[in-house]
């Protein structure tokens, strides 16, 4: 009886969580300049939440592992872990590796940045971790494994005396005339290998999936069948088999015959977490399409379309720009899709295309500032979104290193700042202006004041410090978010 | 460090390098594993080498793959079949590796060893391996286990057999789709070893679960199981159990499943027999031929001949031919192309009348298709239609198609048609060829693309072989030799190439009278590339010509070339002179 109670999702009218600072990695010391290459560009928890990966603009992938879980957990634990420990999850640095290097495409005279756009975890096997990482053009499949350090202590020949080697024309092995005694040669012995208890982590690039995208890859997503994944760029979505890097199949192509007719690009794509044949992709016009891979080889026709039409009177120059969806995420059970556009977070029921089941205002207070935002290009910032494992809460990032957490069924938001003191700033919702606290809310921008906008309430927003990337732990109330080069974690 | 006798030194190095830092050295040592085993002797191989390999299996995939392969043929080196079981532990650990090709090879080697083991040893050693793998913690291990059941099962006693069937059933319902896929694709092999009574009950129920799997990728593989199981079951059981599955698969929501059915359907027809084929499978096939998805139609169209062969002509004409007609104007060029590559095979099935009345119009429309691939596929199968209706009926439509392809702006298309010219020539006969195609063959020698010129030269040789030296003397040689004075050296090179190819076919007399003088004249060319190619051609001509001719004409020319200012010309000329001398010596 009690067990079934605890499994049910919390009621929609749950009270806002009390978020507390948990950890920070790569914290910036006062006055320290942020190196461009250190800026975090991707965050992803694995399916069980036992590991976290971040990618940065320098093409590195950093892995963190959970420390409060048992180290020698079995596969079953890892696959569907359900931690009931009372203390909050903590992570520690595990390893890092250089995933991508800067390249130059000589045919197109284009520089290819090493920046990691997305990371996705794959199925764990044999205790090794597997993940996909991508920059603008090339996807790589990585295996990260602990290896015991081994030493060879005994050989037949003194290492310093070996002049030639066993292959090549230098030495010829005994041929047919050479007779082997029945008992073998007693003097020969196998090398003795001593393995120490020390281990080191080795990251191996197992496969490189390249040359399939003319435009920049914005998403990758693995299929529930465990053997395929997709990669999406502005105009096309390709389907790959994890084991085959030499070919991929184009399944969605929105490129018009004449590029001048182009009105809409793909901004994000994700596989349904359970149904292997369902794929969702979002567009710059604010629509989300569901396609069924079973229907045909080329999935140009969607079977479900989600879009919200702006009220006719409110159309402006910015309407289309702010409608562009920067990120979509399926809920864990695949029933809902969370989308982020410039102004809002929207939650859609995949069976209901008449409109979102919930809309959460994120940037409503910026509406009067759209002109400025357009001029400094901030209006094109691509904020990610995430949903709690039980689907009851959603979160997304904002400017001034702030992020907001919404309770489903309520428009109330908790606003937190990515710093050691997350509750330092309480940004008011525009409906309820509160007294300004300029001395506290003032954030010192790196580039001085020109990037700051002060709204009517005296709150200022720093458009150079934006919190684009964040992820919610799959089973716990733990959010990892990136503020420039620092990874902050908060729990509730 | 131990001292090693001189003759053993290479083996000692080989053994040490099992643990070398360089992967190439380790790989080399693994490849020489049999030599190491022989040097150690059977007993030490069993007691030392095999355990050593079992413990040191954290190497690169390449090395592990080689190890898995070597161990498969290692029974000889561990003391014969009686000791074969010592090989199981290292292979068992290789079955856990996450790289698929290593696991597959380890499974293959395990099967090979298991198949040679004594029945009692299989029960004592092999079955426990299978059970351990099937209960493995990681999915990789369970995937590997699926490929071993068909070896373990036949030797097992009754009780163990039932246990193995149960385990296999569980694998088919594993949480991980990868395991279910492995179980589905190995089901046919396993089922072939299971007794008929259990086949109809347990195996069929496993199979039914797989055919209803949520994952498309699993159902896909279950389609392959249909054909495999169909062949094992009695025809009436096949009709009762397999046929409904196929019919429902043919209407599956996933086009990939229907694609698999389209590919496999004719095999299933053989399994179920003629009556159900007529009633159930022909309608299913017709639906696939008219599928919404082009990929499915491609697969179905590609099998149309094979399918018709197992039907009566009436059925084929009544049900299949109308679909074929529709497919010949399909909106997808790939469908038409697939159809074009097999459609001629239908001619013998339908008989002459139906072919002329019904098939020929389709055939002719495909021959005029706007896509070159479709036309090429028709032409490539020309011999088949010729046998049925004769070339006269065709030549009117054929010639424009050939001429158009010969002048296509894509060089790959031109290349493809050149490849078919000898076939066409043999089918059309000398007369037709002279009138229509001779000029084309010459034209290709002056194509802008090297590959075409090269193919054209080769084509002349094949034509000369087909029609004989006399014909070639009249219709090829004069025209070719005329072109040797082309102002562009690359075209002259093609002619030189053609001459060297024609010479062996034409024989000594024509070569020395007609071809050699042209070659000798060309040796005075101002372009060094021509000159060193002449040296190469002369070298090739030496065995054909008679020795006095070589002495009199070839040698002086080569001597002159060997003093050329250009280094490459000198090099090839001196090479030719060397082989000249060798041949003279041996005479």
PDB file of N, CA, C and O in Angstrom, chain A residues 65-128:
ATOM      1  N   UNK A  65      31.197  11.512 -11.897  1.00  0.00           N
ATOM      2  CA  UNK A  65      30.441  10.342 -11.451  1.00  0.00           C
ATOM      3  C   UNK A  65      29.856  10.603 -10.079  1.00  0.00           C
ATOM      4  O   UNK A  65      30.402  11.367  -9.281  1.00  0.00           O
ATOM      5  N   UNK A  66      28.744   9.938  -9.841  1.00  0.00           N
ATOM      6  CA  UNK A  66      28.047  10.118  -8.583  1.00  0.00           C
ATOM      7  C   UNK A  66      28.822   9.400  -7.491  1.00  0.00           C
ATOM      8  O   UNK A  66      29.257   8.267  -7.673  1.00  0.00           O
ATOM      9  N   UNK A  67      28.986  10.038  -6.353  1.00  0.00           N
ATOM     10  CA  UNK A  67      29.810   9.441  -5.302  1.00  0.00           C
ATOM     11  C   UNK A  67      28.975   8.824  -4.200  1.00  0.00           C
ATOM     12  O   UNK A  67      29.452   7.975  -3.458  1.00  0.00           O
ATOM     13  N   UNK A  68      27.715   9.215  -4.070  1.00  0.00           N
ATOM     14  CA  UNK A  68      26.945   8.686  -2.945  1.00  0.00           C
ATOM     15  C   UNK A  68      26.326   7.338  -3.260  1.00  0.00           C
ATOM     16  O   UNK A  68      25.785   6.684  -2.385  1.00  0.00           O
ATOM     17  N   UNK A  69      26.397   6.880  -4.515  1.00  0.00           N
ATOM     18  CA  UNK A  69      25.885   5.551  -4.844  1.00  0.00           C
ATOM     19  C   UNK A  69      26.983   4.537  -4.597  1.00  0.00           C
ATOM     20  O   UNK A  69      28.156   4.863  -4.571  1.00  0.00           O
ATOM     21  N   UNK A  70      26.573   3.290  -4.436  1.00  0.00           N
ATOM     22  CA  UNK A  70      27.558   2.238  -4.206  1.00  0.00           C
ATOM     23  C   UNK A  70      28.436   2.081  -5.434  1.00  0.00           C
ATOM     24  O   UNK A  70      27.965   2.121  -6.565  1.00  0.00           O
ATOM     25  N   UNK A  71      29.708   1.885  -5.187  1.00  0.00           N
ATOM     26  CA  UNK A  71      30.630   1.812  -6.304  1.00  0.00           C
ATOM     27  C   UNK A  71      30.457   0.550  -7.130  1.00  0.00           C
ATOM     28  O   UNK A  71      30.504   0.578  -8.340  1.00  0.00           O
ATOM     29  N   UNK A  72      30.247  -0.581  -6.432  1.00  0.00           N
ATOM     30  CA  UNK A  72      30.150  -1.834  -7.171  1.00  0.00           C
ATOM     31  C   UNK A  72      28.695  -2.215  -7.418  1.00  0.00           C
ATOM     32  O   UNK A  72      28.249  -3.303  -7.109  1.00  0.00           O
ATOM     33  N   UNK A  73      27.957  -1.277  -7.931  1.00  0.00           N
ATOM     34  CA  UNK A  73      26.549  -1.563  -8.208  1.00  0.00           C
ATOM     35  C   UNK A  73      26.441  -2.475  -9.428  1.00  0.00           C
ATOM     36  O   UNK A  73      27.270  -2.440 -10.318  1.00  0.00           O
ATOM     37  N   UNK A  74      25.414  -3.278  -9.445  1.00  0.00           N
ATOM     38  CA  UNK A  74      25.251  -4.227 -10.532  1.00  0.00           C
ATOM     39  C   UNK A  74      24.565  -3.551 -11.701  1.00  0.00           C
ATOM     40  O   UNK A  74      24.119  -2.415 -11.612  1.00  0.00           O
ATOM     41  N   UNK A  75      24.492  -4.295 -12.781  1.00  0.00           N
ATOM     42  CA  UNK A  75      23.876  -3.746 -13.983  1.00  0.00           C
ATOM     43  C   UNK A  75      22.442  -3.336 -13.712  1.00  0.00           C
ATOM     44  O   UNK A  75      21.995  -2.263 -14.096  1.00  0.00           O
ATOM     45  N   UNK A  76      21.724  -4.220 -13.026  1.00  0.00           N
ATOM     46  CA  UNK A  76      20.323  -3.920 -12.750  1.00  0.00           C
ATOM     47  C   UNK A  76      20.195  -2.587 -11.996  1.00  0.00           C
ATOM     48  O   UNK A  76      19.318  -1.785 -12.291  1.00  0.00           O
ATOM     49  N   UNK A  77      21.125  -2.388 -11.070  1.00  0.00           N
ATOM     50  CA  UNK A  77      21.081  -1.127 -10.323  1.00  0.00           C
ATOM     51  C   UNK A  77      21.318   0.055 -11.240  1.00  0.00           C
ATOM     52  O   UNK A  77      20.645   1.075 -11.159  1.00  0.00           O
ATOM     53  N   UNK A  78      22.283  -0.116 -12.132  1.00  0.00           N
ATOM     54  CA  UNK A  78      22.619   0.997 -13.004  1.00  0.00           C
ATOM     55  C   UNK A  78      21.501   1.274 -13.986  1.00  0.00           C
ATOM     56  O   UNK A  78      21.220   2.405 -14.330  1.00  0.00           O
ATOM     57  N   UNK A  79      20.841   0.189 -14.432  1.00  0.00           N
ATOM     58  CA  UNK A  79      19.825   0.365 -15.456  1.00  0.00           C
ATOM     59  C   UNK A  79      18.560   1.008 -14.909  1.00  0.00           C
ATOM     60  O   UNK A  79      17.945   1.840 -15.549  1.00  0.00           O
ATOM     61  N   UNK A  80      18.139   0.553 -13.752  1.00  0.00           N
ATOM     62  CA  UNK A  80      16.977   1.223 -13.180  1.00  0.00           C
ATOM     63  C   UNK A  80      17.206   1.503 -11.699  1.00  0.00           C
ATOM     64  O   UNK A  80      16.595   0.916 -10.826  1.00  0.00           O
ATOM     65  N   UNK A  81      18.128   2.382 -11.475  1.00  0.00           N
ATOM     66  CA  UNK A  81      18.492   2.666 -10.098  1.00  0.00           C
ATOM     67  C   UNK A  81      17.403   3.519  -9.450  1.00  0.00           C
ATOM     68  O   UNK A  81      16.731   4.305 -10.085  1.00  0.00           O
ATOM     69  N   UNK A  82      17.219   3.299  -8.224  1.00  0.00           N
ATOM     70  CA  UNK A  82      16.204   4.037  -7.493  1.00  0.00           C
ATOM     71  C   UNK A  82      16.804   4.349  -6.132  1.00  0.00           C
ATOM     72  O   UNK A  82      16.678   3.582  -5.179  1.00  0.00           O
ATOM     73  N   UNK A  83      17.520   5.434  -6.092  1.00  0.00           N
ATOM     74  CA  UNK A  83      18.234   5.744  -4.862  1.00  0.00           C
ATOM     75  C   UNK A  83      17.265   6.289  -3.829  1.00  0.00           C
ATOM     76  O   UNK A  83      16.499   7.196  -4.089  1.00  0.00           O
ATOM     77  N   UNK A  84      17.320   5.689  -2.686  1.00  0.00           N
ATOM     78  CA  UNK A  84      16.439   6.194  -1.640  1.00  0.00           C
ATOM     79  C   UNK A  84      17.254   6.810  -0.508  1.00  0.00           C
ATOM     80  O   UNK A  84      16.765   7.007   0.587  1.00  0.00           O
ATOM     81  N   UNK A  85      18.501   7.078  -0.789  1.00  0.00           N
ATOM     82  CA  UNK A  85      19.346   7.670   0.253  1.00  0.00           C
ATOM     83  C   UNK A  85      18.838   9.063   0.597  1.00  0.00           C
ATOM     84  O   UNK A  85      18.329   9.781  -0.247  1.00  0.00           O
ATOM     85  N   UNK A  86      18.995   9.414   1.838  1.00  0.00           N
ATOM     86  CA  UNK A  86      18.408  10.670   2.293  1.00  0.00           C
ATOM     87  C   UNK A  86      19.235  11.891   1.865  1.00  0.00           C
ATOM     88  O   UNK A  86      18.705  12.920   1.533  1.00  0.00           O
ATOM     89  N   UNK A  87      20.547  11.731   1.876  1.00  0.00           N
ATOM     90  CA  UNK A  87      21.359  12.891   1.524  1.00  0.00           C
ATOM     91  C   UNK A  87      21.351  13.118   0.014  1.00  0.00           C
ATOM     92  O   UNK A  87      21.063  12.227  -0.757  1.00  0.00           O
ATOM     93  N   UNK A  88      21.655  14.336  -0.376  1.00  0.00           N
ATOM     94  CA  UNK A  88      21.529  14.686  -1.790  1.00  0.00           C
ATOM     95  C   UNK A  88      22.684  14.105  -2.605  1.00  0.00           C
ATOM     96  O   UNK A  88      23.764  13.845  -2.075  1.00  0.00           O
ATOM     97  N   UNK A  89      22.432  13.889  -3.885  1.00  0.00           N
ATOM     98  CA  UNK A  89      23.470  13.288  -4.727  1.00  0.00           C
ATOM     99  C   UNK A  89      24.675  14.206  -4.881  1.00  0.00           C
ATOM    100  O   UNK A  89      24.526  15.424  -4.999  1.00  0.00           O
ATOM    101  N   UNK A  90      25.841  13.605  -4.848  1.00  0.00           N
ATOM    102  CA  UNK A  90      27.054  14.386  -5.079  1.00  0.00           C
ATOM    103  C   UNK A  90      27.861  13.752  -6.185  1.00  0.00           C
ATOM    104  O   UNK A  90      27.855  12.538  -6.363  1.00  0.00           O
ATOM    105  N   UNK A  91      28.563  14.580  -6.904  1.00  0.00           N
ATOM    106  CA  UNK A  91      29.343  14.097  -8.033  1.00  0.00           C
ATOM    107  C   UNK A  91      30.810  14.444  -7.831  1.00  0.00           C
ATOM    108  O   UNK A  91      31.141  15.389  -7.110  1.00  0.00           O
ATOM    109  N   UNK A  92      31.658  13.639  -8.451  1.00  0.00           N
ATOM    110  CA  UNK A  92      33.070  14.014  -8.446  1.00  0.00           C
ATOM    111  C   UNK A  92      33.625  13.884  -9.858  1.00  0.00           C
ATOM    112  O   UNK A  92      33.098  13.128 -10.676  1.00  0.00           O
ATOM    113  N   UNK A  93      34.655  14.657 -10.086  1.00  0.00           N
ATOM    114  CA  UNK A  93      35.330  14.618 -11.388  1.00  0.00           C
ATOM    115  C   UNK A  93      35.843  13.201 -11.641  1.00  0.00           C
ATOM    116  O   UNK A  93      36.420  12.586 -10.763  1.00  0.00           O
ATOM    117  N   UNK A  94      35.578  12.675 -12.835  1.00  0.00           N
ATOM    118  CA  UNK A  94      36.023  11.330 -13.140  1.00  0.00           C
ATOM    119  C   UNK A  94      37.181  11.366 -14.132  1.00  0.00           C
ATOM    120  O   UNK A  94      38.262  10.889 -13.850  1.00  0.00           O
ATOM    121  N   UNK A  95      36.945  11.951 -15.272  1.00  0.00           N
ATOM    122  CA  UNK A  95      38.012  12.031 -16.263  1.00  0.00           C
ATOM    123  C   UNK A  95      37.621  13.042 -17.320  1.00  0.00           C
ATOM    124  O   UNK A  95      36.494  13.521 -17.346  1.00  0.00           O
ATOM    125  N   UNK A  96      38.530  13.369 -18.184  1.00  0.00           N
ATOM    126  CA  UNK A  96      38.193  14.206 -19.328  1.00  0.00           C
ATOM    127  C   UNK A  96      39.026  13.782 -20.514  1.00  0.00           C
ATOM    128  O   UNK A  96      40.064  13.137 -20.370  1.00  0.00           O
ATOM    129  N   UNK A  97      38.538  14.080 -21.705  1.00  0.00           N
ATOM    130  CA  UNK A  97      39.293  13.734 -22.915  1.00  0.00           C
ATOM    131  C   UNK A  97      38.978  14.745 -24.010  1.00  0.00           C
ATOM    132  O   UNK A  97      37.951  15.427 -23.966  1.00  0.00           O
ATOM    133  N   UNK A  98      39.891  14.845 -24.938  1.00  0.00           N
ATOM    134  CA  UNK A  98      39.713  15.763 -26.073  1.00  0.00           C
ATOM    135  C   UNK A  98      38.890  15.045 -27.129  1.00  0.00           C
ATOM    136  O   UNK A  98      39.348  14.101 -27.757  1.00  0.00           O
ATOM    137  N   UNK A  99      37.671  15.474 -27.311  1.00  0.00           N
ATOM    138  CA  UNK A  99      36.791  14.779 -28.240  1.00  0.00           C
ATOM    139  C   UNK A  99      36.961  15.284 -29.672  1.00  0.00           C
ATOM    140  O   UNK A  99      37.075  14.502 -30.606  1.00  0.00           O
ATOM    141  N   UNK A 100      36.971  16.586 -29.846  1.00  0.00           N
ATOM    142  CA  UNK A 100      37.081  17.154 -31.192  1.00  0.00           C
ATOM    143  C   UNK A 100      38.224  18.170 -31.244  1.00  0.00           C
ATOM    144  O   UNK A 100      38.516  18.828 -30.265  1.00  0.00           O
ATOM    145  N   UNK A 101      38.825  18.259 -32.410  1.00  0.00           N
ATOM    146  CA  UNK A 101      39.887  19.235 -32.648  1.00  0.00           C
ATOM    147  C   UNK A 101      39.403  20.206 -33.717  1.00  0.00           C
ATOM    148  O   UNK A 101      38.578  19.850 -34.552  1.00  0.00           O
ATOM    149  N   UNK A 102      39.933  21.425 -33.721  1.00  0.00           N
ATOM    150  CA  UNK A 102      39.550  22.330 -34.813  1.00  0.00           C
ATOM    151  C   UNK A 102      40.017  21.763 -36.152  1.00  0.00           C
ATOM    152  O   UNK A 102      41.096  21.173 -36.236  1.00  0.00           O
ATOM    153  N   UNK A 103      39.169  21.910 -37.156  1.00  0.00           N
ATOM    154  CA  UNK A 103      39.518  21.368 -38.469  1.00  0.00           C
ATOM    155  C   UNK A 103      39.281  22.419 -39.533  1.00  0.00           C
ATOM    156  O   UNK A 103      38.669  23.449 -39.273  1.00  0.00           O
ATOM    157  N   UNK A 104      39.720  22.114 -40.722  1.00  0.00           N
ATOM    158  CA  UNK A 104      39.465  23.026 -41.832  1.00  0.00           C
ATOM    159  C   UNK A 104      38.955  22.215 -43.013  1.00  0.00           C
ATOM    160  O   UNK A 104      39.568  21.228 -43.413  1.00  0.00           O
ATOM    161  N   UNK A 105      37.803  22.622 -43.523  1.00  0.00           N
ATOM    162  CA  UNK A 105      37.249  21.953 -44.691  1.00  0.00           C
ATOM    163  C   UNK A 105      37.809  22.644 -45.932  1.00  0.00           C
ATOM    164  O   UNK A 105      37.421  23.759 -46.257  1.00  0.00           O
ATOM    165  N   UNK A 106      38.745  21.983 -46.588  1.00  0.00           N
ATOM    166  CA  UNK A 106      39.435  22.615 -47.702  1.00  0.00           C
ATOM    167  C   UNK A 106      38.545  22.762 -48.916  1.00  0.00           C
ATOM    168  O   UNK A 106      38.735  23.650 -49.732  1.00  0.00           O
ATOM    169  N   UNK A 107      37.570  21.884 -49.067  1.00  0.00           N
ATOM    170  CA  UNK A 107      36.696  21.977 -50.234  1.00  0.00           C
ATOM    171  C   UNK A 107      35.802  23.205 -50.146  1.00  0.00           C
ATOM    172  O   UNK A 107      35.519  23.837 -51.138  1.00  0.00           O
ATOM    173  N   UNK A 108      35.359  23.493 -48.947  1.00  0.00           N
ATOM    174  CA  UNK A 108      34.426  24.604 -48.803  1.00  0.00           C
ATOM    175  C   UNK A 108      35.069  25.827 -48.164  1.00  0.00           C
ATOM    176  O   UNK A 108      34.391  26.811 -47.916  1.00  0.00           O
ATOM    177  N   UNK A 109      36.381  25.731 -47.900  1.00  0.00           N
ATOM    178  CA  UNK A 109      37.086  26.832 -47.239  1.00  0.00           C
ATOM    179  C   UNK A 109      36.375  27.259 -45.968  1.00  0.00           C
ATOM    180  O   UNK A 109      36.057  28.428 -45.773  1.00  0.00           O
ATOM    181  N   UNK A 110      36.063  26.302 -45.157  1.00  0.00           N
ATOM    182  CA  UNK A 110      35.332  26.592 -43.927  1.00  0.00           C
ATOM    183  C   UNK A 110      36.106  26.064 -42.737  1.00  0.00           C
ATOM    184  O   UNK A 110      36.620  24.950 -42.770  1.00  0.00           O
ATOM    185  N   UNK A 111      36.154  26.886 -41.704  1.00  0.00           N
ATOM    186  CA  UNK A 111      36.728  26.385 -40.468  1.00  0.00           C
ATOM    187  C   UNK A 111      35.674  25.590 -39.726  1.00  0.00           C
ATOM    188  O   UNK A 111      34.514  25.998 -39.673  1.00  0.00           O
ATOM    189  N   UNK A 112      36.038  24.468 -39.176  1.00  0.00           N
ATOM    190  CA  UNK A 112      35.097  23.693 -38.375  1.00  0.00           C
ATOM    191  C   UNK A 112      35.541  23.795 -36.922  1.00  0.00           C
ATOM    192  O   UNK A 112      36.625  23.347 -36.563  1.00  0.00           O
ATOM    193  N   UNK A 113      34.690  24.418 -36.136  1.00  0.00           N
ATOM    194  CA  UNK A 113      35.018  24.608 -34.725  1.00  0.00           C
ATOM    195  C   UNK A 113      35.039  23.274 -33.997  1.00  0.00           C
ATOM    196  O   UNK A 113      34.322  22.350 -34.371  1.00  0.00           O
ATOM    197  N   UNK A 114      35.806  23.219 -32.916  1.00  0.00           N
ATOM    198  CA  UNK A 114      35.845  21.995 -32.127  1.00  0.00           C
ATOM    199  C   UNK A 114      34.743  21.959 -31.070  1.00  0.00           C
ATOM    200  O   UNK A 114      34.571  20.962 -30.389  1.00  0.00           O
ATOM    201  N   UNK A 115      33.992  23.028 -30.956  1.00  0.00           N
ATOM    202  CA  UNK A 115      32.973  23.141 -29.907  1.00  0.00           C
ATOM    203  C   UNK A 115      31.998  21.956 -29.898  1.00  0.00           C
ATOM    204  O   UNK A 115      31.459  21.572 -30.928  1.00  0.00           O
ATOM    205  N   UNK A 116      31.805  21.387 -28.727  1.00  0.00           N
ATOM    206  CA  UNK A 116      30.887  20.260 -28.580  1.00  0.00           C
ATOM    207  C   UNK A 116      29.451  20.799 -28.547  1.00  0.00           C
ATOM    208  O   UNK A 116      29.092  21.568 -27.649  1.00  0.00           O
ATOM    209  N   UNK A 117      28.646  20.413 -29.520  1.00  0.00           N
ATOM    210  CA  UNK A 117      27.259  20.896 -29.553  1.00  0.00           C
ATOM    211  C   UNK A 117      26.338  20.053 -28.685  1.00  0.00           C
ATOM    212  O   UNK A 117      25.430  20.569 -28.044  1.00  0.00           O
ATOM    213  N   UNK A 118      26.532  18.760 -28.705  1.00  0.00           N
ATOM    214  CA  UNK A 118      25.655  17.875 -27.936  1.00  0.00           C
ATOM    215  C   UNK A 118      26.421  16.631 -27.507  1.00  0.00           C
ATOM    216  O   UNK A 118      27.357  16.193 -28.190  1.00  0.00           O
ATOM    217  N   UNK A 119      25.966  16.094 -26.372  1.00  0.00           N
ATOM    218  CA  UNK A 119      26.494  14.813 -25.898  1.00  0.00           C
ATOM    219  C   UNK A 119      25.297  13.918 -25.623  1.00  0.00           C
ATOM    220  O   UNK A 119      24.289  14.390 -25.078  1.00  0.00           O
ATOM    221  N   UNK A 120      25.363  12.674 -26.003  1.00  0.00           N
ATOM    222  CA  UNK A 120      24.316  11.713 -25.638  1.00  0.00           C
ATOM    223  C   UNK A 120      24.965  10.438 -25.114  1.00  0.00           C
ATOM    224  O   UNK A 120      25.950   9.961 -25.689  1.00  0.00           O
ATOM    225  N   UNK A 121      24.395   9.912 -24.043  1.00  0.00           N
ATOM    226  CA  UNK A 121      24.919   8.669 -23.479  1.00  0.00           C
ATOM    227  C   UNK A 121      24.306   7.478 -24.196  1.00  0.00           C
ATOM    228  O   UNK A 121      23.141   7.502 -24.575  1.00  0.00           O
ATOM    229  N   UNK A 122      25.084   6.422 -24.336  1.00  0.00           N
ATOM    230  CA  UNK A 122      24.561   5.197 -24.921  1.00  0.00           C
ATOM    231  C   UNK A 122      24.542   4.116 -23.836  1.00  0.00           C
ATOM    232  O   UNK A 122      24.962   4.343 -22.704  1.00  0.00           O
ATOM    233  N   UNK A 123      24.072   2.940 -24.233  1.00  0.00           N
ATOM    234  CA  UNK A 123      23.940   1.830 -23.306  1.00  0.00           C
ATOM    235  C   UNK A 123      25.291   1.447 -22.696  1.00  0.00           C
ATOM    236  O   UNK A 123      26.273   1.260 -23.408  1.00  0.00           O
ATOM    237  N   UNK A 124      25.327   1.332 -21.376  1.00  0.00           N
ATOM    238  CA  UNK A 124      26.529   0.873 -20.695  1.00  0.00           C
ATOM    239  C   UNK A 124      26.735  -0.620 -20.979  1.00  0.00           C
ATOM    240  O   UNK A 124      25.767  -1.363 -21.020  1.00  0.00           O
ATOM    241  N   UNK A 125      27.966  -1.030 -21.186  1.00  0.00           N
ATOM    242  CA  UNK A 125      28.231  -2.456 -21.371  1.00  0.00           C
ATOM    243  C   UNK A 125      29.572  -2.799 -20.751  1.00  0.00           C
ATOM    244  O   UNK A 125      30.525  -2.026 -20.860  1.00  0.00           O
ATOM    245  N   UNK A 126      29.639  -3.945 -20.093  1.00  0.00           N
ATOM    246  CA  UNK A 126      30.889  -4.419 -19.507  1.00  0.00           C
ATOM    247  C   UNK A 126      31.543  -3.402 -18.592  1.00  0.00           C
ATOM    248  O   UNK A 126      32.758  -3.309 -18.528  1.00  0.00           O
ATOM    249  N   UNK A 127      30.745  -2.588 -17.940  1.00  0.00           N
ATOM    250  CA  UNK A 127      31.318  -1.619 -17.026  1.00  0.00           C
ATOM    251  C   UNK A 127      31.968  -0.437 -17.710  1.00  0.00           C
ATOM    252  O   UNK A 127      32.495   0.443 -17.044  1.00  0.00           O
ATOM    253  N   UNK A 128      31.944  -0.428 -19.028  1.00  0.00           N
ATOM    254  CA  UNK A 128      32.512   0.718 -19.745  1.00  0.00           C
ATOM    255  C   UNK A 128      31.390   1.692 -20.083  1.00  0.00           C
ATOM    256  O   UNK A 128      30.247   1.291 -20.256  1.00  0.00           O
TER     257      UNK A 128
END
